[in-house]
Coordinates of C-alpha atoms in Angstrom, one line a residue:
M14 CA 26.3 31.6 -27.6
R15 CA 27.3 35.1 -26.8
H16 CA 25.3 36.6 -29.7
G17 CA 22.2 34.6 -28.7
T18 CA 22.6 35.8 -25.1
N19 CA 22.9 39.4 -26.1
L20 CA 19.9 39.0 -28.5
L21 CA 17.8 37.5 -25.7
A22 CA 18.8 40.3 -23.3
S23 CA 17.7 42.8 -25.9
M24 CA 14.2 41.4 -25.7
E25 CA 13.9 42.2 -22.0
G26 CA 12.3 45.5 -21.5
M27 CA 10.6 45.4 -24.9
S28 CA 7.2 47.1 -24.8
R29 CA 4.0 45.2 -25.5
T30 CA 3.5 46.9 -28.9
A31 CA 7.0 46.1 -30.0
F32 CA 6.5 42.5 -29.1
L33 CA 3.3 42.4 -31.1
I34 CA 5.3 43.5 -34.1
V35 CA 7.8 40.7 -33.6
Q36 CA 4.9 38.3 -33.2
E37 CA 3.4 39.3 -36.5
L38 CA 6.7 39.1 -38.3
S39 CA 7.3 35.5 -36.9
Q40 CA 4.0 34.4 -38.4
A41 CA 4.8 36.0 -41.7
G42 CA 8.1 34.0 -42.1
R43 CA 11.3 35.2 -43.8
S44 CA 9.6 37.4 -46.4
G45 CA 8.5 39.9 -43.7
L46 CA 5.8 42.6 -43.9
T47 CA 5.6 46.1 -45.1
P48 CA 5.4 48.9 -42.4
A49 CA 2.0 49.9 -43.7
L50 CA 0.5 46.4 -43.4
L51 CA 2.0 46.1 -39.9
A52 CA 0.5 49.4 -38.9
K53 CA -2.9 48.4 -40.3
K54 CA -2.8 45.0 -38.5
L55 CA -1.9 46.5 -35.1
E56 CA -3.9 49.7 -35.6
I57 CA -0.9 52.0 -34.8
P58 CA 0.8 54.7 -36.8
Q59 CA 3.3 53.6 -39.3
E60 CA 5.9 56.0 -37.8
E61 CA 5.6 54.1 -34.5
V62 CA 6.3 50.8 -36.3
E63 CA 9.4 52.3 -37.9
Y64 CA 10.5 53.7 -34.5
F65 CA 10.4 50.2 -32.8
V66 CA 12.3 48.7 -35.7
D67 CA 15.1 51.2 -35.2
V68 CA 15.1 50.7 -31.4
H69 CA 15.2 46.9 -31.6
H70 CA 17.5 46.7 -34.6
G71 CA 19.1 43.5 -33.3
V72 CA 15.8 41.6 -33.5
M73 CA 14.3 43.1 -36.7
Y74 CA 15.5 45.2 -39.6
T75 CA 14.2 46.9 -42.8
N76 CA 14.9 45.2 -46.1
L77 CA 14.1 47.8 -48.7
T78 CA 10.3 48.0 -48.4
R79 CA 9.7 45.2 -45.9
I80 CA 10.5 44.6 -42.2
C81 CA 12.0 41.2 -41.4
L82 CA 13.3 39.4 -38.3
S83 CA 17.0 38.8 -37.9
S84 CA 18.5 35.4 -38.3
G85 CA 18.1 34.6 -34.6
G86 CA 14.9 36.6 -34.2
L87 CA 12.5 33.9 -35.4
G88 CA 13.6 31.3 -32.8
L89 CA 13.8 34.0 -30.1
A90 CA 10.2 35.1 -30.9
R91 CA 9.0 31.5 -30.5
R92 CA 10.9 31.1 -27.3
V93 CA 9.3 34.2 -25.8
Q94 CA 5.8 33.1 -26.9
G95 CA 6.4 29.8 -25.2
G96 CA 7.6 31.6 -22.1
L97 CA 4.4 33.7 -22.1
A98 CA 2.3 30.6 -22.3
S99 CA 4.3 28.7 -19.7
R100 CA 2.5 27.8 -16.5
G101 CA 5.5 26.1 -15.0
D102 CA 3.3 23.3 -13.5
A103 CA 3.2 19.5 -13.7
S104 CA 0.6 19.5 -16.6
F105 CA 2.8 21.9 -18.6
L106 CA 5.8 19.7 -18.0
L107 CA 4.0 16.7 -19.3
E108 CA 2.7 18.5 -22.4
H109 CA 6.2 19.9 -23.1
V110 CA 7.9 16.5 -22.9
R111 CA 5.3 14.9 -25.2
A112 CA 5.8 17.7 -27.7
L113 CA 9.6 17.2 -27.9
G114 CA 11.2 15.8 -31.1
D115 CA 13.0 12.5 -31.3
A116 CA 16.5 14.1 -30.9
A117 CA 15.5 16.2 -27.9
L118 CA 13.8 13.2 -26.3
Q119 CA 16.9 11.1 -26.8
R120 CA 19.1 13.8 -25.1
L121 CA 16.6 14.0 -22.2
E122 CA 16.7 10.2 -21.8
E123 CA 20.5 10.2 -21.7
R124 CA 20.7 13.0 -19.2
L125 CA 18.2 11.6 -16.8
G126 CA 19.0 7.9 -17.3
L127 CA 15.4 6.9 -18.5
D128 CA 14.2 4.0 -20.5
G129 CA 14.2 4.8 -24.2
S130 CA 11.7 2.2 -25.1
A131 CA 8.8 3.8 -23.3
S132 CA 6.2 5.9 -25.0
K133 CA 6.2 9.7 -24.9
T134 CA 3.4 9.7 -22.3
A135 CA 5.2 7.1 -20.1
L136 CA 8.5 9.0 -20.5
A137 CA 6.8 12.3 -19.4
L138 CA 5.4 10.6 -16.3
A139 CA 8.8 9.1 -15.6
V140 CA 10.4 12.5 -15.7
L141 CA 7.7 13.9 -13.4
H142 CA 8.2 11.0 -11.0
L143 CA 12.0 11.1 -11.1
L144 CA 12.2 14.8 -10.3
Y145 CA 9.1 15.6 -8.2
K146 CA 7.8 12.5 -6.5
T147 CA 8.1 14.2 -3.1
P148 CA 9.1 17.8 -2.3
A149 CA 12.6 16.7 -1.4
T150 CA 13.2 14.6 -4.6
I151 CA 14.3 17.6 -6.7
E152 CA 16.9 18.7 -4.1
T153 CA 18.3 15.2 -4.1
H154 CA 18.5 15.2 -7.8
I155 CA 20.4 18.5 -7.9
R156 CA 22.8 17.3 -5.2
T157 CA 23.6 14.0 -6.9
G158 CA 23.3 15.1 -10.6
A159 CA 26.0 16.3 -12.9
Y160 CA 25.3 20.0 -12.5
S161 CA 27.8 22.9 -12.4
P162 CA 28.4 24.7 -9.2
L163 CA 26.8 27.8 -10.6
A164 CA 23.7 25.9 -11.6
R165 CA 23.4 24.5 -8.0
S166 CA 23.8 28.0 -6.6
V167 CA 21.1 29.4 -8.8
F168 CA 18.7 26.6 -7.7
Q169 CA 19.6 27.1 -4.1
R170 CA 18.8 30.9 -4.5
L171 CA 15.3 30.1 -5.8
L172 CA 14.7 27.7 -2.8
E173 CA 15.7 30.5 -0.4
S174 CA 13.5 33.1 -2.1
D175 CA 10.1 34.1 -0.7
T176 CA 8.1 32.9 -3.7
G177 CA 10.2 30.3 -5.6
S178 CA 10.4 32.7 -8.5
I179 CA 13.1 35.3 -9.4
R180 CA 13.7 37.8 -12.2
M181 CA 16.7 37.7 -14.5
E182 CA 17.9 41.1 -13.6
T183 CA 18.1 40.0 -9.9
L184 CA 20.2 37.0 -10.9
R185 CA 22.6 39.2 -12.9
R186 CA 23.0 41.5 -10.0
E187 CA 23.6 38.8 -7.4
F188 CA 25.9 36.5 -9.4
A189 CA 29.2 37.9 -10.5
A190 CA 29.6 35.4 -13.3
G191 CA 29.4 36.7 -16.8
S192 CA 26.2 36.6 -18.8
T193 CA 27.3 33.7 -20.9
A194 CA 28.2 31.5 -17.9
L195 CA 24.9 32.4 -16.2
E196 CA 22.9 31.6 -19.3
A197 CA 24.7 28.2 -19.5
A198 CA 23.9 27.4 -15.9
L199 CA 20.2 28.4 -16.4
Q200 CA 20.0 26.3 -19.6
E201 CA 21.2 23.2 -17.6
L202 CA 18.3 23.6 -15.2
I203 CA 15.7 24.5 -17.8
S204 CA 16.6 21.6 -20.1
D205 CA 16.1 19.1 -17.2
Y206 CA 12.8 20.7 -16.0
V207 CA 14.4 21.8 -12.8
L208 CA 13.5 25.5 -13.5
F209 CA 10.9 26.9 -15.8
E210 CA 11.6 30.0 -17.9
K211 CA 8.7 32.5 -18.1
F212 CA 8.2 35.8 -19.9
R213 CA 5.6 38.3 -18.6
F214 CA 4.6 41.9 -19.0
D215 CA 4.8 44.1 -15.9
D216 CA 2.3 46.7 -14.9
E217 CA 3.8 49.3 -17.2
G218 CA 3.6 46.9 -20.2
F219 CA 7.3 46.0 -20.5
L220 CA 8.5 42.5 -21.1
Y221 CA 10.6 40.8 -18.3
R222 CA 12.1 37.4 -17.9
S223 CA 11.9 35.2 -14.8
F224 CA 12.6 31.7 -13.6
S225 CA 10.5 29.6 -11.2
L226 CA 10.4 26.2 -9.5
L227 CA 7.5 23.8 -10.4
Q228 CA 4.2 25.5 -9.5
E229 CA 3.1 22.6 -7.3
L230 CA 6.4 22.7 -5.4
R231 CA 6.0 26.5 -4.9
D232 CA 2.5 26.0 -3.6
F233 CA 3.8 23.4 -1.1
L234 CA 6.9 25.3 0.0
F235 CA 5.6 28.9 0.1
S236 CA 1.8 28.7 0.6
G237 CA 2.0 28.2 4.4
N238 CA -0.7 25.4 4.2
D239 CA 1.6 22.6 5.5
E240 CA -0.5 20.2 7.5
R241 CA 2.4 18.6 9.3
P242 CA 1.8 18.8 13.0
A243 CA 3.9 21.1 15.1
A244 CA 6.4 19.6 17.5
A245 CA 4.7 18.6 20.8
D246 CA 6.3 18.2 24.1
M247 CA 6.4 15.0 26.1
P248 CA 3.1 14.9 28.0
P249 CA 3.5 14.9 31.9
P250 CA 2.1 11.9 33.9
H251 CA -1.3 12.3 35.4
K252 CA -1.5 12.5 39.3
G253 CA -5.2 12.6 39.8
V254 CA -7.7 9.9 41.1
I255 CA -7.7 6.8 39.0
E256 CA -11.2 5.5 38.1
E257 CA -12.5 2.6 35.9
Q258 CA -9.1 1.0 35.5
R259 CA -9.2 -1.8 32.8
S260 CA -6.5 -4.4 32.3
E261 CA -7.1 -7.2 29.8
G262 CA -3.9 -9.2 30.0
M263 CA -4.1 -12.1 27.5
C264 CA -7.9 -12.5 27.6
F265 CA -8.1 -11.7 23.9
T266 CA -6.0 -14.7 22.9
D267 CA -7.8 -17.0 25.5
L268 CA -11.3 -16.0 24.2
L269 CA -10.1 -16.3 20.6
G270 CA -9.1 -19.9 21.4
R271 CA -12.5 -20.6 23.0
I272 CA -14.3 -19.2 19.9
T273 CA -12.1 -21.4 17.7
A274 CA -12.9 -24.5 19.8
A275 CA -16.6 -23.8 19.7
I276 CA -16.5 -23.6 15.9
A277 CA -14.5 -26.9 15.8
A278 CA -17.2 -28.5 17.9
R279 CA -19.9 -27.5 15.5
P280 CA -19.0 -25.6 12.3
C281 CA -21.1 -22.5 11.8
R282 CA -23.4 -22.1 8.9
I283 CA -22.9 -18.9 6.9
R284 CA -25.1 -17.2 4.5
K285 CA -24.5 -17.9 0.8
G286 CA -22.2 -15.4 -0.9
S287 CA -20.7 -14.2 2.4
T288 CA -16.9 -13.8 2.9
S289 CA -14.6 -13.4 5.8
L290 CA -15.1 -9.7 5.5
D291 CA -18.7 -10.2 6.6
S292 CA -17.5 -11.8 9.8
D293 CA -20.2 -12.4 12.4
A294 CA -22.9 -10.7 10.2
A295 CA -22.8 -13.8 8.0
L296 CA -23.7 -16.2 10.8
F297 CA -27.1 -17.7 11.2
K298 CA -29.0 -16.7 14.3
E299 CA -28.6 -20.1 16.0
D300 CA -24.8 -20.2 15.5
R301 CA -24.4 -16.6 16.6
A302 CA -26.3 -17.2 19.8
R303 CA -24.1 -20.2 20.5
L304 CA -20.9 -18.1 20.1
E305 CA -22.5 -15.3 22.2
E306 CA -22.5 -17.7 25.1
I307 CA -18.7 -17.1 25.1
I308 CA -18.7 -13.5 23.9
S309 CA -21.8 -11.7 25.1
E310 CA -23.6 -9.1 22.9
D311 CA -22.3 -6.2 25.0
H312 CA -18.8 -7.5 25.4
D313 CA -15.9 -5.2 24.5
P314 CA -14.3 -6.1 22.1
P315 CA -17.4 -7.5 20.3
L316 CA -17.8 -10.9 18.6
R317 CA -17.0 -9.4 15.2
A318 CA -13.5 -8.4 16.4
F319 CA -12.8 -12.0 17.4
M320 CA -14.2 -13.4 14.2
D321 CA -12.1 -10.9 12.1
A322 CA -9.0 -11.8 14.1
A323 CA -9.5 -15.6 13.6
Y324 CA -9.9 -15.2 9.9
Q325 CA -6.8 -12.9 9.7
L326 CA -4.7 -15.4 11.8
G327 CA -5.8 -18.3 9.6
W328 CA -7.5 -20.2 12.5
I329 CA -10.8 -20.4 10.7
K330 CA -11.9 -20.3 7.1
N331 CA -15.0 -20.6 4.9
T332 CA -15.6 -23.9 3.1
D333 CA -18.8 -23.9 0.9
N334 CA -21.4 -22.5 3.3
L335 CA -19.7 -23.5 6.5
C336 CA -17.2 -21.7 8.8
V337 CA -14.7 -24.4 9.8
V338 CA -11.4 -24.6 11.8
C339 CA -8.1 -24.8 10.0
D340 CA -5.2 -26.9 11.2
V341 CA -4.1 -25.3 14.5
A342 CA -2.0 -28.3 15.7
P343 CA 1.3 -26.3 15.4
L344 CA -0.1 -23.7 17.9
L345 CA -0.4 -26.3 20.6
E346 CA 3.3 -26.4 21.0
F347 CA 3.3 -22.8 22.2
S348 CA 2.5 -21.4 25.6
L349 CA -0.2 -18.9 26.0
L350 CA 2.4 -16.1 26.1
E351 CA 4.1 -17.3 22.9
R352 CA 0.7 -17.7 21.2
H353 CA -0.3 -14.2 22.4
R354 CA 2.9 -12.8 21.0
L355 CA 2.0 -14.3 17.6
V356 CA -1.5 -12.9 17.7
V357 CA -0.1 -9.4 18.6
R358 CA 2.5 -9.5 15.8
R359 CA -0.1 -10.6 13.2
L360 CA -2.8 -8.1 14.2
T361 CA -0.5 -5.2 14.5
G362 CA 1.2 -5.9 11.2
G363 CA -1.7 -5.2 8.9
Q364 CA -3.3 -2.0 7.6
H365 CA -2.2 0.2 10.6
A366 CA 1.3 -1.3 11.0
S367 CA 3.0 2.1 10.7
D368 CA 0.6 3.5 13.3
Y369 CA 1.3 0.7 15.7
G370 CA 5.0 1.0 15.2
L371 CA 4.8 4.8 15.9
L372 CA 3.0 4.3 19.2
I373 CA 5.4 1.5 20.3
R374 CA 8.5 3.7 19.5
A375 CA 7.0 6.7 21.3
S376 CA 6.0 4.6 24.3
A377 CA 9.6 3.8 25.0
T378 CA 10.1 7.3 26.4
L379 CA 7.2 6.9 29.0
Q380 CA 7.9 6.3 32.7
P381 CA 6.8 2.8 33.9
E382 CA 3.6 2.6 36.0
Q383 CA 2.7 6.2 35.2
W384 CA -0.6 7.2 33.6
Y385 CA -0.7 9.5 30.5
S386 CA -3.4 11.3 28.6
I387 CA -4.4 9.3 25.5
H388 CA -5.0 12.5 23.5
D389 CA -1.8 14.3 24.6
F390 CA 0.3 11.2 23.9
A391 CA -1.2 10.8 20.4
R392 CA -0.2 14.4 19.6
F393 CA 3.3 13.8 20.9
A394 CA 3.7 10.5 18.9
L395 CA 2.4 12.2 15.7
S396 CA 4.9 15.0 16.1
Q397 CA 7.7 12.5 16.3
D398 CA 6.8 10.8 13.0
D399 CA 8.9 12.0 10.1
S400 CA 6.6 10.2 7.5
T401 CA 3.6 12.4 8.5
G402 CA 5.1 15.2 6.4
T403 CA 6.1 13.0 3.4
Y404 CA 3.8 14.5 0.8
A405 CA 3.7 13.0 -2.7
L406 CA 2.8 14.5 -6.0
R407 CA -0.5 13.1 -7.1
R408 CA -3.2 14.0 -9.6
T409 CA -6.3 15.7 -8.2
D410 CA -9.5 17.0 -9.6
T411 CA -7.9 20.3 -10.6
G412 CA -4.5 19.1 -11.7
Y413 CA -1.5 18.0 -9.6
A414 CA -0.7 18.8 -6.0
Y415 CA 1.5 17.5 -3.2
V416 CA -0.9 15.5 -1.0
A417 CA -0.2 14.0 2.4
P418 CA -0.5 10.2 2.6
Q419 CA -3.0 10.7 5.5
P420 CA -4.1 14.1 6.9
A421 CA -2.7 14.7 10.3
R422 CA -6.1 15.1 11.9
M423 CA -7.3 11.7 10.6
R424 CA -4.1 10.0 11.8
Y425 CA -4.4 11.6 15.2
E426 CA -7.9 10.1 15.6
T427 CA -6.5 6.7 14.4
L428 CA -3.8 6.8 17.1
C429 CA -6.3 7.6 19.8
R430 CA -8.6 4.8 18.7
L431 CA -5.7 2.2 18.6
L432 CA -4.7 3.2 22.1
S433 CA -8.2 3.2 23.6
Q434 CA -9.4 0.0 21.8
H435 CA -7.0 -2.3 20.0
L436 CA -4.0 -2.1 22.2
T437 CA -6.2 -2.3 25.3
W438 CA -8.0 -5.4 23.9
L439 CA -4.6 -7.0 23.3
G440 CA -3.5 -6.2 26.9
L441 CA -0.5 -4.1 25.8
V442 CA -1.8 -1.0 27.6
E443 CA -4.1 -0.5 30.5
R444 CA -6.8 2.1 30.4
C445 CA -8.5 4.3 33.0
Y446 CA -10.1 7.7 33.6
C447 CA -8.1 10.3 35.6
D448 CA -10.1 13.3 36.7
G449 CA -12.5 12.6 33.8
E450 CA -9.8 12.3 31.1
A451 CA -9.1 9.1 29.3
C452 CA -5.6 7.9 30.2
F453 CA -3.4 4.8 29.6
R454 CA -0.1 3.2 30.7
V455 CA 2.0 0.5 29.2
S456 CA 1.2 -2.8 31.0
A457 CA 3.8 -5.3 32.2
L458 CA 2.7 -7.6 29.4
G459 CA 3.2 -4.7 26.9
R460 CA 6.7 -3.9 28.2
R461 CA 7.5 -7.6 27.8
L462 CA 6.2 -7.9 24.3
F463 CA 7.6 -4.5 23.2
S464 CA 11.1 -5.4 24.3
D465 CA 13.4 -6.4 21.4
P466 CA 14.8 -8.9 22.0
P467 CA 12.1 -10.2 24.4
S468 CA 13.0 -9.6 28.0
A469 CA 13.7 -12.5 30.3
G470 CA 11.7 -13.1 33.4
H471 CA 8.0 -13.0 34.1
A472 CA 7.5 -16.3 32.2
E473 CA 6.0 -18.0 35.2
G474 CA 3.3 -15.3 35.5
Y475 CA 2.1 -16.2 32.0
S476 CA 2.3 -20.0 32.0
V477 CA -0.8 -21.9 31.0
S478 CA -1.8 -25.3 32.3
S479 CA -2.3 -28.0 29.6
G480 CA -4.9 -29.6 31.8
T481 CA -5.6 -33.3 32.3
L482 CA -8.2 -35.7 30.9
V483 CA -9.9 -38.6 32.5
V484 CA -10.7 -41.3 29.9
Q485 CA -13.2 -43.8 31.2
P486 CA -13.9 -47.4 30.0
N487 CA -17.4 -46.3 29.0
F488 CA -15.9 -44.1 26.3
E489 CA -16.5 -40.9 28.2
I490 CA -13.8 -38.3 28.6
M491 CA -13.9 -35.8 31.5
A492 CA -12.0 -32.5 30.9
A493 CA -11.5 -29.5 33.3
L494 CA -12.3 -26.9 30.6
E495 CA -11.5 -23.9 32.7
Q496 CA -8.0 -25.1 33.4
M497 CA -7.3 -26.3 29.8
D498 CA -5.9 -24.4 26.9
P499 CA -9.0 -23.9 24.7
L500 CA -7.2 -25.0 21.6
R501 CA -6.3 -28.3 23.3
T502 CA -10.0 -29.1 23.4
I503 CA -10.3 -29.0 19.6
P504 CA -9.3 -32.6 19.0
L505 CA -12.0 -33.6 21.6
H506 CA -14.6 -31.5 19.8
I507 CA -13.6 -33.1 16.4
F508 CA -13.5 -36.8 17.4
A509 CA -16.1 -36.9 20.2
E510 CA -19.6 -35.6 21.0
T511 CA -20.1 -33.0 23.7
D512 CA -22.4 -34.2 26.5
G513 CA -22.2 -31.5 29.1
K514 CA -21.4 -27.8 29.7
G515 CA -19.8 -26.0 32.6
S516 CA -16.4 -26.1 34.2
V517 CA -16.1 -29.8 33.5
G518 CA -16.7 -31.0 30.0
V519 CA -18.0 -34.5 29.2
F520 CA -17.1 -35.9 25.8
R521 CA -18.4 -39.2 24.5
L522 CA -16.5 -41.2 21.9
T523 CA -18.9 -42.7 19.2
R524 CA -18.3 -44.5 16.0
E525 CA -20.4 -42.0 14.0
R526 CA -18.4 -39.0 15.3
F527 CA -15.1 -40.8 14.9
M528 CA -15.9 -41.7 11.3
R529 CA -17.1 -38.2 10.5
A530 CA -13.7 -36.9 11.7
L531 CA -11.9 -39.4 9.4
Q532 CA -14.1 -38.2 6.5
Q533 CA -13.1 -34.6 7.2
G534 CA -9.5 -35.6 6.8
H535 CA -8.3 -35.5 10.5
D536 CA -5.5 -37.7 11.7
P537 CA -6.6 -40.5 14.0
A538 CA -3.1 -41.3 15.1
A539 CA -2.6 -37.7 16.3
F540 CA -5.8 -37.9 18.2
L541 CA -4.8 -41.2 19.9
A542 CA -1.4 -39.6 20.8
F543 CA -3.2 -36.6 22.2
L544 CA -5.3 -38.8 24.5
K545 CA -2.2 -40.7 25.7
E546 CA -0.3 -37.4 26.4
N547 CA -3.1 -35.6 28.3
S548 CA -4.7 -38.5 30.1
R549 CA -4.2 -38.6 33.9
S550 CA -3.8 -42.4 33.8
P551 CA -3.1 -44.9 31.0
L552 CA -5.9 -45.2 28.5
P553 CA -8.3 -48.1 29.2
E554 CA -7.4 -51.1 27.0
N555 CA -10.9 -51.5 25.6
V556 CA -10.9 -47.8 24.4
V557 CA -7.6 -48.2 22.6
I558 CA -8.7 -51.5 21.0
T559 CA -12.1 -50.1 19.9
L560 CA -10.5 -47.0 18.3
E561 CA -8.1 -49.2 16.4
D562 CA -11.0 -51.5 15.2
W563 CA -12.9 -48.4 14.0
L564 CA -9.9 -47.3 12.2
R565 CA -9.3 -50.7 10.5
S566 CA -12.9 -51.0 9.5
A567 CA -13.0 -47.7 7.7
K568 CA -13.6 -48.2 4.0
R569 CA -11.2 -46.1 2.1
I570 CA -11.5 -45.2 -1.5
R571 CA -10.0 -42.6 -3.8
L572 CA -11.9 -40.4 -6.2
R573 CA -10.0 -39.4 -9.4
T574 CA -10.9 -37.5 -12.5
Y575 CA -9.9 -38.8 -15.9
H576 CA -10.3 -37.4 -19.4
V577 CA -11.5 -39.7 -22.2
I578 CA -11.6 -39.7 -26.0
E579 CA -14.9 -40.9 -27.5
S580 CA -15.6 -41.8 -31.1
D581 CA -18.5 -43.6 -32.8
D582 CA -16.1 -45.2 -35.2
P583 CA -14.3 -48.3 -33.7
M584 CA -11.5 -48.0 -36.4
V585 CA -10.6 -44.5 -35.1
I586 CA -10.4 -45.8 -31.6
A587 CA -8.3 -48.7 -32.7
E588 CA -6.0 -46.5 -34.7
L589 CA -5.3 -44.2 -31.8
A590 CA -4.9 -47.0 -29.3
H591 CA -2.2 -48.7 -31.4
H592 CA -0.4 -45.6 -32.7
R593 CA 3.3 -45.5 -31.6
K594 CA 3.0 -41.7 -30.8
W595 CA 0.5 -42.3 -28.0
N596 CA 2.2 -45.3 -26.5
G597 CA 1.8 -45.1 -22.7
H598 CA -0.8 -42.3 -22.8
F599 CA -3.9 -44.1 -23.9
T600 CA -5.8 -46.9 -22.0
A601 CA -8.9 -48.6 -23.4
V602 CA -12.0 -48.2 -21.4
N603 CA -14.3 -49.5 -24.1
E604 CA -12.3 -51.0 -27.0
K605 CA -14.9 -49.7 -29.5
K606 CA -15.8 -46.3 -28.1
L607 CA -13.7 -44.9 -25.3
L608 CA -10.0 -44.3 -24.6
R609 CA -8.7 -42.8 -21.3
Y610 CA -5.6 -40.5 -21.7
E611 CA -3.2 -39.3 -19.0
G612 CA 0.2 -37.6 -18.9
L613 CA -1.0 -34.9 -21.4
T614 CA -2.8 -31.7 -21.1
R615 CA -6.0 -31.3 -23.0
Q616 CA -4.6 -28.4 -25.1
A617 CA -1.5 -30.3 -26.1
L618 CA -3.5 -33.4 -27.0
E619 CA -5.9 -31.3 -29.2
E620 CA -3.0 -29.7 -31.0
E621 CA -1.4 -33.0 -31.9
L622 CA -4.7 -34.6 -32.9
E623 CA -5.6 -31.7 -35.2
K624 CA -2.1 -31.9 -36.8
D625 CA -2.9 -35.6 -37.6
G626 CA -6.2 -34.5 -39.3
Y627 CA -8.7 -35.5 -36.6
I628 CA -11.8 -33.3 -36.1
I629 CA -12.4 -32.5 -32.4
R630 CA -15.8 -31.4 -31.2

């Protein structure tokens, strides 16, 4: 170890010409080259060749008429050549790991605790991910790994440097440890790809040795291009004149229920091939116009937002070429406030869940009933988020680089949009203009829903009337639609025909509509219970008897799919029907041509029949 260290140290300070001699000798092998041939190859005087051999006698020597490398010189020359070619970046790391031999790979797997069954490419990527997934990953690895104190000190010295790179002579001068101990510490870090050894020629043409961190990590730590936002102070409240104040309350959930009820009354036709992602754009003109009677064309939020929300909540779905209502019966057990809480949780838990969470956490520091600038608050919230600076090492068009999950500017714009639109639509914040600047404040509803656990009180301010129905003997049902929960009108829309519009809805029970609801799979018993629960007075006897008669007169059938075995040979059919192996699985449909089978998969049956010599077409 000491001899190799001294030999390596003797290479430092070597001139470019001397190293070219060493390089030529390493290519010639153990036999060496004559001084005359070396001088001819390098186009230098022979005396100069002999001079460099005398100066660097530890690396090369004269063997009678030839110049040869010493016993450790060949490996040292290859090491320096590798150091000269080393870029110290992620691509170099991957190439180096893939080029390792089996023994070296096994030692690397044991040191880093990696899966030995993976391919070389997968192992190289695993090393890169383990050590450099984020800028802080390598520091954690050094802190928790089995490294010597001297190795940790050397790594910390490179982190504290100005460029992430340091020369060997600087390390010798700053660390009092002997050269052997220092080389051992450096080898710990080099073998685990924590540091990268490089050899370069200085401006005067002399060889020097240096060590550096991963190039991508250096670019991130020392380039000064960090996009993380600077810390922002808490914005002060606005004290100007308030204009165009907007407070939505729970209108979003209420209108969402009315849209769902309208679709339940008459399913909307959608264009062929459309999905829920197409939302209102997939609706036919007639159905769109019908829904725009509830949500006008210039309404904010637009109809598309309500359709997207209904799909996301699972209140509506596409069946064939129709948009129909799903089973929303469980929602009827909740008050409007509880239902609105469910809507808020679902809609704020999607793609922008982290952004919503950031705004909610930052809003806890705001003073109640005070207006704040939307843009100033977005900057403040962004500066409070630790994840904004969590860069990750990813492949780019030019190689690898630490890339932010989302540029700070883009996320700032996202936060502003969520405050001015989505959170306002959901009634969690109120919006206004104060001296011409867009401002907001957390609403009373927002404070209630943001509290964890939910705060007590205010429940009476958000109660919703279940409404009452008047069921008449002529099979008409009168409903005060403006006072009713929109979702509670869905059973009426499904089982009855709508006869009127306005604040009072008129529904007519007909046999055709009732049968159509049964054909669609709706529960008649639940509908009858709904009428009894919400009717102002007991149901007329003739209505109950008629509904029960309609239910008893319904002709119910079941459609089932069976698989059959067909053969033109009656003997084959008879043989299969009476074989003990198939007892209980085959039933004769036509004793001479067809057998029905059940309790077996088609694949299992085919395998067994082919084993018995049957030819299946």
